[in-house]
Amino acid sequence: MPRSNSLTSRLRALPERARDWYVQEWLLLLFAVGMLLFIYFVAKHEAELERSEILRDSALVEQSISRRLDSDQLFLDRLAIDMGDERFSSAEFDRIASNRAIESGYITDILRVKPNLDVTRHAPALNSLETLRANRAPFVDQIRMSAITEKTSRSTYSQPFRNGTGRYFIEYAAPVITQTRYDGTINAVISFELLLLRAAPEWAHSKYRMIIRDSDGIGITSAEATQLETNAFQHTIPLSLPWRNLSLTLVGAKPTSLLPNITLSTAVIALTALMVWTLISLRKQQRMRQLAESERDRVYLQSIASLKTTNERFETVLDSLDVSVYVSELDSNSILFANARLRETFPGISVGQDAREFETGFVESPVTRYPTLRLVRDDGEPGEVLVDELEHRATNRFFLMRTRAVRWVDGRLARLTTLGDVTDRVFAERIRQTQQEKLTRTSRLMSIGEIASTLAHEINQPLAAIANYVNGCIRRLRGNGNPDPTVIAAMEKAEAQVSRAGAIISRVRDFVRTREPDRRPLDINALVTETAELVESDDEARALRVPFDLEANLPQVFADRIMIEQVLLNLLRNAREAMQHLKPHERVAIVRTRRIDGDMVAVEVLDRGTGIPAEAASQLFSPFFSTKADGMGMGLNICRSLIEYHEGRLTFEDNTGGGTIFRFTIPLNEG
Ligand code: ADP
C-alpha cells in the first residue's frame, strides 16, 4: 500500500482550503454517526424500560380483570347455590342479581335457566326477552353448557360470541342443585367491551390501548382491534381464565412516561439537524467565498494583464521617443525609470542609481540649480517646470533639460526629467553668433577706417597749408637777406614736424583703409621676407632684427597680400615694442612658417620681450586695450578680424625662456 494513499498524506497533498473542508466533512460525519448511535442507544434503553413497564402493567391489568371475574364467578356460584334453596324467593333473586349486574357494569344480564333451557327469571330486566335471546350464546353452546353443568355440577363458560350488534360477549353458567337434583343454571352474559372498560384499572386506560383477543388473534373488544397491531410498544399475555385461550394485549401508543425521553431524542435530533444545517450553510458560504475569491483572482489576473499591456505600451512609447527621459525619486534621488534613449545616450545609467551622480556630469548640475522648493508647491503638489540648456562633460553635447515634479504611480513625489539633444542647434547658434560678432567687428573696422580717412583728409588740408606757410616764411626770410639762422632752423624743424604729422596720418589711413579684400594664391615665404625688410632697422630707437625659420617648398596660400602684410607688420611692431627695454642688438624677432594639419600654414612671430601677464591675456584682443602710453589698442583686434576673415585663427602663447609667440594660420590655395 503506497504511503501516498493514506489519509494524512492525501490531506497534505490538498490545498489548505480544501484540506480544511475535508476535515470538516469528516468531523460532520463522525458527529452524525455519534449522534445516531446515541439516539439508538437511548431509544433502545427507553424501549427496554417501556418493555419492562408494559410487562408489569399487563400483569396488573390481567390480575385486575381476573380478580373481578373471580369474584363474579364466586357471586354467581353462590347465587346458584342460594337458588337451590326452596326458601330463596324469586324477588330476592331479581334484587341481588340486578344489583350485581348494574354494579359490575359489564354483566348485561343474569338469568335463571331451567334444564329445558327456558329462561324463568331475568335481571336486570332492561332488555326485552327478544333482545335477550339475540344477546345470548348460540343455542348449541347453551345446550353444551347445560350438559356440562348437569354432568359435572360445576360452572362453565360459553365460547365468546358476537351478538346482533356485532359486539363480543361470553356467557357463564353455574349449576343450580335443588336437593341433590340438577335444576338448570344461573347464567350471566358478560360484555367483553364493558369488562375491559370497567375491570381494567383507571390508569391503564389513560396509558394504553387494551385489546382482548381470542386464540385466533382476532380482537374481540373493538372493531378496530381486528387489525393487526404493528406498534412497537405492545405486550400480550394470556388471560388466566379457566376457559379458552383468550389473551390481553396492551399497546403503549402514547405512554406518558416516555414523553421526556422523546423530548430528549427530539432535542438531540434537532441539535444534530442544527449542526448539519450550520455546516451546510458554512459550506455554502465557503463555496461562495471561494467563488468570490476565484472571481477576484480572475479580475486580479485580468487587471495584471491589462496593467502589463498598459505598462508595455507606456514603455514602448517612452522608449521610442527621441528624447531621453528619466524619473527619479524626489527625496532619495534614486532613479525609478529610464527610457531606452537615455540608456543609449548615457551608457552606464541604470534604475536605482542616484540621479545626482548622473546630473553632476553636466557642466552646471541641475541639482544645485533646481531647488526642490520650486519644483513642489507649498501644498505639496507638483509646481514649476524648470528648463535649462546644459553641456554634458563626457560627451561634449548640449541638452535641453526640462524637469518637473510629478506624482509617481505609487503616489510618491518624483522628478520627471527629459533631455533633448540640442547640440546641433547650439553649434549652429554659436556659428551664427561668431559670424555676427565678426560682422560687428568688421563693420566697426570699416567705420574706424572711414573715420580715419576722413580725419586724415581733413587734417591733411591744414597740414598742407601749414607746410606751405612755413615754406613761404623760410623763402621770404632768405630773400630778404641776412636772416637769423636760428629762426630759419626753427622754421625748418616746424616744417619737418608738419610733414611727419602728414606721414603719420597717411599711415593710419593706409592701415585702416576700407577696401575690398582681394584673395589670391601667394608665396607666403616671399611675403614674409619682403615684409620683414620694412621693419628691420639698425638705429637705436627702432632697432630690430628679423631672422627667418621658413619651411621650404610650402604650397601657395590663398590670401589678400596687403591684409597679411598688415598683420605681420603689426605683430613685428608689437614684438619690437615689447623688447624696447633690451639693448638694440638684442632685439630679435624670429618669423617661422610651417605647414600644419587641415591644409593650413602657420606663421609665427617669436620674441624675447616682456611676455603677457595672465590678467592681460584675456583682454588682449579687446578693442582699445593697450598697455602703452601712445597705444591705440586696435592692432590685435584688427589683426584677428583680418585672419578670421581668411578662416584662420590668431593666437598667442608664452615663449619658452621668456617672451611671447604670436601665431596666425591661413589656408592653402587648394584647401
Ligand atoms: P597697441 O600696440 O596700440 O597697444 P595692440 O592691439 O597691437 O595695441 O596691442 C595691445 C597690447 O598687447 C599692447 O599694449 C601690449 O601690452 C600687448 N602686446 C601686443 N603684442 C605684444 C608682445 N609681442 N609682447 C608683449 N605684449 C604685447
XYZ file of C-alpha atoms and ligand atoms in Angstrom:
698
model
C 0.000 0.000 0.000
C 1.759 3.187 -1.072
C 2.035 5.795 1.616
C 0.500 8.428 -0.599
C -2.835 6.674 -0.252
C -3.030 7.213 3.475
C -5.468 9.851 4.610
C -2.866 12.146 6.158
C -0.706 12.272 3.082
C -3.741 12.860 0.915
C -4.698 15.668 3.250
C -1.214 17.056 2.972
C -1.463 16.911 -0.797
C -4.613 19.023 -0.781
C -4.563 22.789 -0.930
C -5.045 24.243 2.515
C -8.576 25.457 1.988
C -9.768 22.146 0.605
C -7.985 20.334 3.418
C -9.964 22.339 5.994
C -13.111 21.349 4.260
C -12.111 17.696 4.104
C -11.534 17.705 7.837
C -14.860 19.430 8.411
C -16.702 16.796 6.434
C -15.059 14.047 8.387
C -15.972 15.749 11.634
C -19.541 16.175 10.491
C -19.767 12.520 9.554
C -18.289 11.439 12.886
C -20.663 13.702 14.757
C -23.702 12.465 12.856
C -22.738 8.817 13.406
C -22.133 9.538 17.093
C -25.496 11.212 17.414
C -27.288 8.366 15.646
C -25.600 5.827 17.909
C -26.548 7.902 20.902
C -30.150 8.101 19.774
C -30.118 4.404 19.021
C -28.872 3.516 22.480
C -31.203 5.931 24.186
C -34.099 4.545 22.173
C -33.023 1.016 22.963
C -32.759 1.848 26.633
C -36.132 3.508 26.536
C -37.640 0.538 24.735
C -36.301 -1.754 27.447
C -37.729 0.487 30.114
C -41.045 0.548 28.325
C -40.899 -3.193 27.805
C -40.446 -3.922 31.475
C -43.109 -1.374 32.322
C -45.598 -2.770 29.855
C -44.921 -6.296 31.189
C -45.677 -5.173 34.680
C -48.714 -3.178 33.611
C -50.066 -6.107 31.566
C -49.815 -8.330 34.594
C -51.568 -5.735 36.741
C -54.391 -5.279 34.254
C -54.764 -9.016 33.790
C -54.870 -9.547 37.561
C -57.408 -6.806 37.972
C -59.683 -8.354 35.346
C -59.164 -11.880 36.696
C -59.940 -10.786 40.218
C -63.158 -9.147 39.105
C -64.192 -12.198 37.135
C -63.188 -14.496 40.024
C -65.349 -12.504 42.349
C -68.187 -12.570 39.799
C -67.844 -16.334 39.480
C -67.948 -16.683 43.241
C -71.012 -14.486 43.364
C -72.796 -16.387 40.604
C -71.864 -19.783 42.100
C -73.177 -18.554 45.435
C -76.334 -17.265 43.780
C -76.816 -20.686 42.118
C -76.450 -22.413 45.488
C -78.929 -19.977 47.001
C -81.260 -20.639 44.102
C -81.287 -24.409 45.025
C -82.736 -23.446 48.405
C -86.550 -23.649 48.393
C -86.722 -20.624 50.672
C -84.913 -18.288 48.256
C -87.598 -16.189 46.639
C -87.684 -15.048 43.047
C -87.897 -11.445 44.199
C -84.737 -11.979 46.217
C -83.020 -13.273 43.047
C -84.138 -10.293 40.999
C -82.871 -7.837 43.595
C -79.499 -9.453 44.216
C -78.856 -10.217 40.555
C -79.891 -6.726 39.361
C -77.664 -5.044 41.932
C -74.711 -7.176 40.955
C -75.174 -6.654 37.233
C -75.572 -2.914 37.495
C -72.718 -2.662 39.970
C -70.321 -4.635 37.785
C -71.159 -2.589 34.720
C -70.245 -5.362 32.341
C -72.713 -8.132 33.257
C -75.567 -7.279 30.963
C -77.982 -9.952 32.097
C -78.299 -12.563 34.859
C -80.757 -15.369 34.018
C -82.438 -18.307 35.706
C -82.290 -21.076 33.100
C -84.289 -24.231 33.571
C -82.877 -27.661 32.492
C -85.107 -27.441 29.444
C -83.296 -24.121 28.665
C -86.307 -21.969 29.452
C -85.427 -18.624 30.989
C -87.636 -18.231 34.089
C -86.085 -15.160 35.656
C -84.209 -12.265 34.068
C -82.387 -9.429 35.867
C -81.999 -6.606 35.475
C -84.925 -6.665 33.142
C -83.531 -3.878 30.984
C -83.722 -5.864 27.771
C -86.825 -7.479 26.412
C -86.819 -11.222 26.102
C -86.469 -10.793 22.356
C -83.310 -8.781 22.737
C -82.100 -11.112 25.386
C -82.453 -14.012 23.077
C -80.350 -12.200 20.456
C -77.698 -11.351 23.080
C -77.184 -14.840 24.305
C -74.706 -17.531 23.328
C -75.598 -19.630 20.315
C -78.163 -22.282 21.041
C -75.733 -25.189 20.567
C -73.487 -23.633 23.158
C -76.437 -23.259 25.507
C -77.124 -26.974 25.142
C -73.466 -27.780 25.653
C -73.247 -25.604 28.791
C -76.397 -27.190 30.205
C -74.976 -30.638 29.540
C -71.621 -29.844 31.121
C -73.129 -28.282 34.226
C -75.546 -31.136 34.648
C -72.865 -33.735 34.201
C -70.062 -32.115 36.283
C -72.145 -29.950 38.695
C -69.579 -27.262 38.002
C -69.757 -23.843 36.394
C -68.681 -23.293 32.809
C -68.235 -20.576 30.192
C -69.577 -20.451 26.698
C -67.474 -19.673 23.636
C -67.027 -15.942 23.114
C -69.719 -14.904 20.675
C -70.909 -11.960 18.713
C -74.445 -10.819 19.267
C -76.688 -8.978 16.807
C -74.966 -5.593 17.420
C -71.629 -7.082 16.450
C -70.190 -6.934 19.955
C -68.478 -9.828 21.701
C -69.919 -11.463 24.757
C -69.424 -14.536 26.836
C -71.893 -16.400 28.956
C -71.283 -18.048 32.329
C -73.369 -20.875 33.657
C -73.451 -22.051 37.308
C -75.479 -25.219 38.109
C -78.445 -24.971 40.451
C -78.817 -28.062 42.640
C -82.149 -28.427 44.417
C -81.908 -31.198 46.991
C -79.201 -33.068 45.050
C -81.163 -32.754 41.875
C -79.832 -30.762 38.924
C -82.198 -27.900 38.342
C -80.762 -25.877 35.490
C -78.344 -22.953 35.817
C -77.850 -19.343 36.752
C -76.389 -17.670 33.653
C -74.625 -14.343 33.284
C -73.986 -12.584 29.962
C -70.758 -10.616 30.112
C -69.787 -7.931 27.614
C -66.050 -8.069 26.801
C -66.047 -4.465 25.861
C -67.611 -3.369 29.142
C -65.488 -5.811 31.083
C -62.294 -4.208 29.800
C -63.745 -0.791 30.385
C -64.790 -1.461 33.985
C -62.401 -4.106 35.213
C -59.143 -2.620 33.977
C -57.702 -0.005 36.343
C -58.289 3.648 35.595
C -54.598 4.448 34.965
C -54.305 1.686 32.368
C -56.933 3.337 30.219
C -55.045 6.583 30.047
C -51.797 4.816 29.376
C -52.629 2.005 26.955
C -54.993 0.863 24.408
C -56.162 -2.587 25.504
C -57.475 -5.385 23.391
C -58.743 -8.809 24.329
C -58.173 -11.353 21.582
C -59.212 -14.911 21.076
C -56.977 -17.817 20.185
C -57.022 -16.846 16.502
C -55.669 -13.428 17.336
C -58.918 -11.722 16.419
C -59.710 -8.792 18.604
C -62.981 -9.174 20.374
C -63.231 -5.967 22.274
C -63.457 -3.460 19.451
C -63.859 -3.328 15.711
C -60.584 -1.553 15.083
C -58.746 -4.133 17.114
C -59.291 -6.619 14.364
C -56.369 -5.006 12.514
C -53.001 -6.494 13.194
C -51.109 -4.284 15.568
C -47.669 -3.185 14.385
C -46.975 -0.651 17.099
C -43.653 -1.059 18.750
C -44.781 -0.984 22.341
C -47.229 -3.720 22.886
C -47.434 -6.781 25.030
C -49.757 -9.712 25.075
C -50.371 -12.026 27.995
C -52.958 -14.832 28.364
C -55.992 -14.015 30.435
C -55.870 -16.504 33.289
C -59.437 -17.613 32.952
C -60.381 -21.211 33.187
C -61.902 -21.358 29.775
C -60.291 -20.660 26.467
C -57.146 -19.133 25.157
C -58.064 -15.524 25.435
C -55.281 -13.038 25.629
C -54.899 -9.426 26.713
C -52.780 -7.043 24.644
C -51.602 -3.686 25.910
C -50.499 -1.187 23.249
C -48.396 1.679 24.557
C -49.199 4.083 21.762
C -48.712 7.179 23.824
C -47.167 6.184 27.085
C -46.888 9.272 29.302
C -43.741 8.024 30.949
C -41.961 8.022 27.584
C -42.586 11.713 26.898
C -39.385 13.139 28.475
C -37.268 10.660 26.552
C -38.993 11.589 23.347
C -38.216 15.240 24.152
C -34.572 14.299 24.686
C -34.397 12.444 21.392
C -36.121 15.290 19.647
C -33.646 17.746 21.148
C -30.729 15.604 20.073
C -32.144 15.232 16.590
C -32.877 18.951 16.435
C -29.357 19.746 17.596
C -27.881 17.419 15.012
C -30.067 18.951 12.358
C -28.975 22.404 13.502
C -25.354 21.421 13.315
C -25.786 19.839 9.912
C -27.612 22.918 8.777
C -24.888 25.147 10.207
C -22.204 23.133 8.498
C -24.097 23.105 5.242
C -24.631 26.847 5.341
C -20.990 27.223 6.348
C -20.021 25.153 3.366
C -22.282 27.226 1.140
C -20.688 30.358 2.492
C -17.272 28.873 1.976
C -18.101 27.919 -1.560
C -19.422 31.413 -2.219
C -16.257 32.829 -0.736
C -14.178 30.527 -2.875
C -16.183 31.595 -5.893
C -15.728 35.223 -4.944
C -12.054 34.602 -4.376
C -11.584 32.890 -7.698
C -13.554 35.699 -9.301
C -11.333 38.191 -7.540
C -8.281 36.235 -8.674
C -9.574 36.276 -12.220
C -10.239 40.007 -12.110
C -6.833 40.479 -10.475
C -5.100 38.454 -13.175
C -7.035 40.310 -15.818
C -6.089 43.659 -14.378
C -2.480 42.484 -14.066
C -2.585 41.510 -17.718
C -4.097 44.815 -18.740
C -1.633 46.616 -16.483
C 1.129 44.731 -18.214
C -0.174 45.766 -21.594
C -0.524 49.330 -20.395
C 2.962 49.211 -18.972
C 4.353 47.747 -22.188
C 2.557 50.400 -24.187
C 3.867 53.060 -21.853
C 7.421 51.771 -22.131
C 7.203 51.299 -25.897
C 6.098 54.882 -26.311
C 8.743 56.208 -23.957
C 11.449 54.015 -25.447
C 10.699 55.147 -28.968
C 10.987 58.806 -28.023
C 13.920 60.807 -29.368
C 14.176 62.432 -26.003
C 15.939 60.912 -23.010
C 13.518 60.509 -20.124
C 14.080 59.502 -16.549
C 12.126 59.641 -13.333
C 13.888 59.984 -10.014
C 12.526 59.972 -6.512
C 12.386 63.469 -5.149
C 13.763 62.679 -1.704
C 16.333 59.974 -2.335
C 17.090 60.921 -5.958
C 17.046 57.243 -6.772
C 16.214 56.664 -10.448
C 12.856 54.921 -10.823
C 12.669 54.770 -14.578
C 14.996 55.399 -17.512
C 13.939 55.104 -21.135
C 15.931 53.398 -23.862
C 17.157 56.654 -25.380
C 18.653 57.720 -22.072
C 20.405 54.388 -21.600
C 21.816 54.600 -25.133
C 22.978 58.191 -24.841
C 24.475 57.824 -21.389
C 25.672 54.231 -21.092
C 26.038 53.006 -17.546
C 22.967 54.741 -16.215
C 20.554 52.364 -14.541
C 17.407 52.260 -12.450
C 18.148 52.548 -8.748
C 21.192 54.732 -9.328
C 21.471 58.165 -7.751
C 20.254 60.766 -10.246
C 22.583 63.383 -8.777
C 25.595 61.293 -9.751
C 24.409 61.428 -13.322
C 23.429 65.083 -13.177
C 26.807 66.237 -11.910
C 28.104 65.038 -15.285
C 26.691 68.253 -16.716
C 28.690 71.470 -16.747
C 26.227 73.080 -14.402
C 24.500 70.480 -12.318
C 20.764 70.991 -12.054
C 20.869 69.568 -8.554
C 22.329 72.799 -7.273
C 20.408 74.880 -9.729
C 16.930 73.473 -9.105
C 15.872 73.735 -5.508
C 13.090 71.341 -4.590
C 11.233 74.371 -3.282
C 10.397 75.496 -6.762
C 9.503 72.046 -8.060
C 6.980 71.387 -5.305
C 4.347 73.886 -4.267
C 3.547 74.815 -0.684
C 0.587 72.438 -0.692
C 2.864 69.539 -1.630
C 1.683 69.321 -5.228
C 3.950 69.483 -8.264
C 4.973 73.029 -9.043
C 7.059 74.739 -11.710
C 8.639 73.197 -14.754
C 12.268 74.177 -14.944
C 14.041 74.356 -18.267
C 17.742 74.783 -18.928
C 20.350 74.185 -21.556
C 23.297 72.203 -20.249
C 26.519 70.814 -21.598
C 27.338 67.190 -20.776
C 31.012 66.968 -19.915
C 31.808 63.445 -21.032
C 30.058 63.636 -24.419
C 30.571 67.372 -25.084
C 26.988 67.574 -26.209
C 24.295 70.032 -25.253
C 20.913 69.112 -23.851
C 17.719 70.961 -23.192
C 16.781 69.723 -19.753
C 13.204 70.063 -18.574
C 12.476 68.894 -15.096
C 9.258 68.867 -13.117
C 7.803 67.178 -10.068
C 5.193 64.512 -10.756
C 3.159 62.099 -8.716
C 4.652 58.706 -9.429
C 2.418 55.626 -9.789
C 2.691 54.801 -6.099
C 1.831 58.338 -5.027
C 5.385 59.351 -4.164
C 6.611 62.670 -5.427
C 9.160 62.171 -8.141
C 11.028 64.299 -10.634
C 10.399 63.691 -14.317
C 13.302 64.906 -16.395
C 13.610 64.981 -20.155
C 16.836 65.648 -22.023
C 16.584 66.706 -25.632
C 19.856 66.769 -27.575
C 20.241 70.326 -28.864
C 23.938 70.126 -29.742
C 23.329 70.866 -33.423
C 21.220 73.884 -32.607
C 23.755 75.157 -30.072
C 26.589 74.792 -32.550
C 24.581 76.488 -35.295
C 23.774 79.216 -32.809
C 27.428 79.590 -31.920
C 28.478 79.830 -35.545
C 25.774 82.387 -36.109
C 26.973 84.297 -33.066
C 30.615 84.218 -34.199
C 29.581 85.389 -37.601
C 27.531 88.112 -36.005
C 30.487 89.173 -33.889
C 32.715 89.086 -36.921
C 30.245 91.202 -38.789
C 30.082 93.685 -35.954
C 33.813 93.779 -35.749
C 34.201 94.217 -39.494
C 31.633 96.965 -39.585
C 33.365 98.647 -36.680
C 36.599 98.236 -38.514
C 35.038 99.781 -41.550
C 33.736 102.736 -39.608
C 37.103 103.261 -37.889
C 38.664 103.162 -41.350
C 36.173 105.716 -42.554
C 36.773 107.981 -39.575
C 40.494 107.640 -40.074
C 40.292 108.513 -43.822
C 38.046 111.451 -43.162
C 40.273 112.581 -40.333
C 43.369 112.149 -42.487
C 41.748 114.007 -45.318
C 40.556 116.870 -43.083
C 43.852 117.140 -41.214
C 45.917 116.872 -44.413
C 44.440 120.178 -45.685
C 45.514 122.301 -42.706
C 48.813 120.391 -42.526
C 49.459 121.183 -46.207
C 48.536 124.807 -45.550
C 50.889 124.922 -42.543
C 53.683 123.386 -44.662
C 53.030 125.993 -47.393
C 53.080 128.887 -44.932
C 56.235 127.621 -43.253
C 57.940 127.181 -46.657
C 56.789 130.679 -47.697
C 58.189 132.132 -44.485
C 61.559 130.446 -44.991
C 61.687 131.631 -48.587
C 60.838 135.225 -47.569
C 63.432 135.243 -44.785
C 66.131 134.043 -47.221
C 65.026 136.508 -49.939
C 65.307 139.467 -47.519
C 68.946 138.518 -46.960
C 70.736 138.159 -43.671
C 68.198 136.091 -41.961
C 68.618 134.923 -38.357
C 69.920 131.344 -38.814
C 68.267 130.170 -35.555
C 64.857 131.337 -36.845
C 65.497 129.555 -40.145
C 66.470 126.356 -38.253
C 63.339 126.555 -36.075
C 61.169 127.100 -39.107
C 62.757 124.119 -40.846
C 62.105 121.937 -37.762
C 58.490 123.030 -37.798
C 58.227 122.042 -41.435
C 59.755 118.642 -40.725
C 57.224 118.060 -37.906
C 54.387 119.017 -40.171
C 55.456 116.547 -42.850
C 55.876 113.899 -40.113
C 52.359 114.537 -38.952
C 51.215 114.125 -42.533
C 53.115 110.861 -42.835
C 51.549 109.501 -39.596
C 48.120 110.382 -40.808
C 48.637 108.788 -44.177
C 49.986 105.665 -42.481
C 46.914 105.378 -40.255
C 44.723 105.951 -43.269
C 46.549 103.250 -45.178
C 46.248 100.870 -42.220
C 42.570 101.186 -41.780
C 41.761 101.932 -45.339
C 38.499 100.388 -46.343
C 38.989 98.269 -49.286
C 37.538 95.141 -50.835
C 39.640 92.114 -49.903
C 41.425 90.580 -52.853
C 42.473 86.969 -52.158
C 44.890 85.285 -54.493
C 47.391 82.433 -54.411
C 50.532 83.737 -52.683
C 54.021 82.525 -51.783
C 53.906 83.082 -48.029
C 57.666 82.741 -47.512
C 58.302 85.538 -50.040
C 55.696 87.739 -48.417
C 57.295 87.181 -45.005
C 60.790 88.146 -46.186
C 59.564 91.258 -48.025
C 57.539 92.484 -45.072
C 60.336 91.888 -42.598
C 62.581 94.174 -44.619
C 60.159 97.018 -43.949
C 60.598 96.817 -40.174
C 64.251 95.838 -39.892
C 66.277 98.776 -38.701
C 69.637 99.448 -37.104
C 69.014 102.823 -35.481
C 68.838 102.734 -31.754
C 65.196 103.522 -31.209
C 63.791 101.320 -33.931
C 66.397 98.563 -33.859
C 65.022 95.113 -34.751
C 66.495 92.088 -36.426
C 64.224 89.559 -38.021
C 65.795 86.150 -38.716
C 63.659 83.537 -40.527
C 62.850 79.914 -39.971
C 60.884 79.102 -43.109
C 59.633 75.688 -44.258
C 60.936 75.007 -47.745
C 58.631 74.190 -50.657
C 55.487 75.430 -48.972
C 52.454 75.364 -51.248
C 50.872 78.699 -52.023
C 48.356 80.157 -49.627
C 45.099 81.815 -50.635
C 45.145 85.296 -49.136
C 44.958 89.074 -49.541
C 48.581 90.224 -49.677
C 48.050 93.652 -48.107
C 45.996 92.271 -45.243
C 48.548 89.581 -44.361
C 51.351 92.221 -44.636
C 49.442 94.459 -42.249
C 49.025 91.614 -39.733
C 52.686 90.608 -39.924
C 53.830 94.231 -39.648
C 51.682 94.768 -36.626
C 52.974 91.614 -34.915
C 56.602 92.581 -35.636
C 55.998 96.113 -34.381
C 54.448 94.769 -31.146
C 57.436 92.424 -30.777
C 59.842 95.289 -31.122
C 57.918 97.416 -28.620
C 57.894 94.503 -26.155
C 61.698 94.327 -26.433
C 62.226 98.106 -26.128
C 63.942 97.672 -22.741
C 66.620 95.394 -24.278
C 69.833 96.548 -25.855
C 69.332 97.329 -29.564
C 71.261 94.307 -30.787
C 69.286 92.010 -28.509
C 66.013 92.960 -30.119
C 65.415 89.886 -32.278
C 62.016 88.567 -33.571
C 62.099 85.238 -35.385
C 59.476 84.596 -38.072
C 58.672 80.948 -38.678
C 56.436 79.298 -41.283
C 55.100 75.744 -41.011
C 52.558 73.661 -42.814
C 50.039 72.243 -40.296
C 47.040 69.870 -40.334
C 43.944 70.797 -42.231
C 45.732 72.278 -45.235
C 46.809 75.373 -43.343
C 50.033 77.272 -42.932
C 51.034 78.709 -39.563
C 53.073 81.902 -39.402
C 54.699 82.582 -36.019
C 56.477 85.626 -34.601
C 58.688 84.754 -31.616
C 60.095 87.498 -29.401
C 62.104 87.702 -26.195
C 60.056 90.592 -24.861
C 58.143 91.298 -21.659
C 55.659 88.471 -22.166
C 51.957 88.792 -21.464
C 50.738 88.684 -17.858
C 47.740 86.423 -17.172
C 45.428 89.320 -16.294
C 46.142 90.977 -19.648
C 45.804 87.777 -21.684
C 42.001 87.671 -21.661
C 41.690 91.279 -22.886
C 44.446 91.332 -25.463
C 42.109 91.192 -28.414
C 39.564 93.619 -26.991
C 39.396 96.887 -28.908
C 41.261 99.807 -27.303
C 43.137 97.566 -24.869
C 46.667 98.858 -24.662
C 49.437 98.964 -22.066
C 51.319 101.659 -23.992
C 51.146 105.398 -23.373
C 50.562 106.171 -27.041
C 48.965 102.815 -27.931
C 45.642 102.814 -29.751
C 44.811 99.211 -28.660
C 43.247 98.441 -32.019
C 46.167 96.487 -33.582
C 45.493 92.930 -32.348
C 41.754 93.395 -32.636
C 42.001 94.334 -36.289
C 44.605 91.618 -36.949
C 42.293 88.947 -35.576
C 39.433 90.189 -37.745
C 41.664 90.007 -40.805
C 42.866 86.455 -40.013
C 39.322 85.228 -39.220
C 38.246 86.719 -42.489
C 40.759 84.260 -44.012
C 39.146 81.409 -41.952
C 42.299 81.237 -39.885
C 42.999 81.803 -36.189
C 45.218 84.279 -34.360
C 46.562 83.017 -31.033
C 49.466 83.581 -28.711
C 51.375 81.657 -26.097
C 54.356 82.097 -23.821
C 57.762 81.649 -25.491
C 59.840 79.144 -23.522
C 62.621 81.097 -21.829
C 60.720 84.437 -21.937
C 58.791 86.477 -24.424
C 55.738 85.643 -26.478
C 54.842 83.698 -29.601
C 52.044 85.099 -31.789
C 50.738 82.656 -34.350
C 48.254 83.007 -37.178
C 47.048 80.430 -39.656
C 45.876 80.841 -43.252
C 44.531 78.237 -45.629
C 46.472 76.739 -48.518
C 45.367 77.621 -52.011
C 43.940 74.196 -52.803
C 42.219 73.987 -49.381
P 48.935 98.782 -29.194
O 50.137 98.188 -29.783
O 48.480 100.018 -29.811
O 48.980 98.879 -27.690
P 47.798 96.271 -29.851
O 46.370 95.804 -30.033
O 48.703 95.989 -31.002
O 47.700 97.774 -29.477
O 48.414 95.563 -28.605
C 47.659 95.569 -27.390
C 48.559 95.278 -26.212
O 49.043 93.950 -26.288
C 49.775 96.075 -26.148
O 49.560 97.327 -25.492
C 50.724 95.199 -25.354
O 50.539 95.431 -23.986
C 50.281 93.832 -25.689
N 51.179 93.209 -26.672
C 50.984 93.049 -28.002
N 51.992 92.349 -28.556
C 52.838 92.048 -27.532
C 54.088 91.312 -27.470
N 54.667 90.793 -28.559
N 54.705 91.205 -26.252
C 54.113 91.714 -25.122
N 52.919 92.412 -25.148
C 52.321 92.570 -26.363
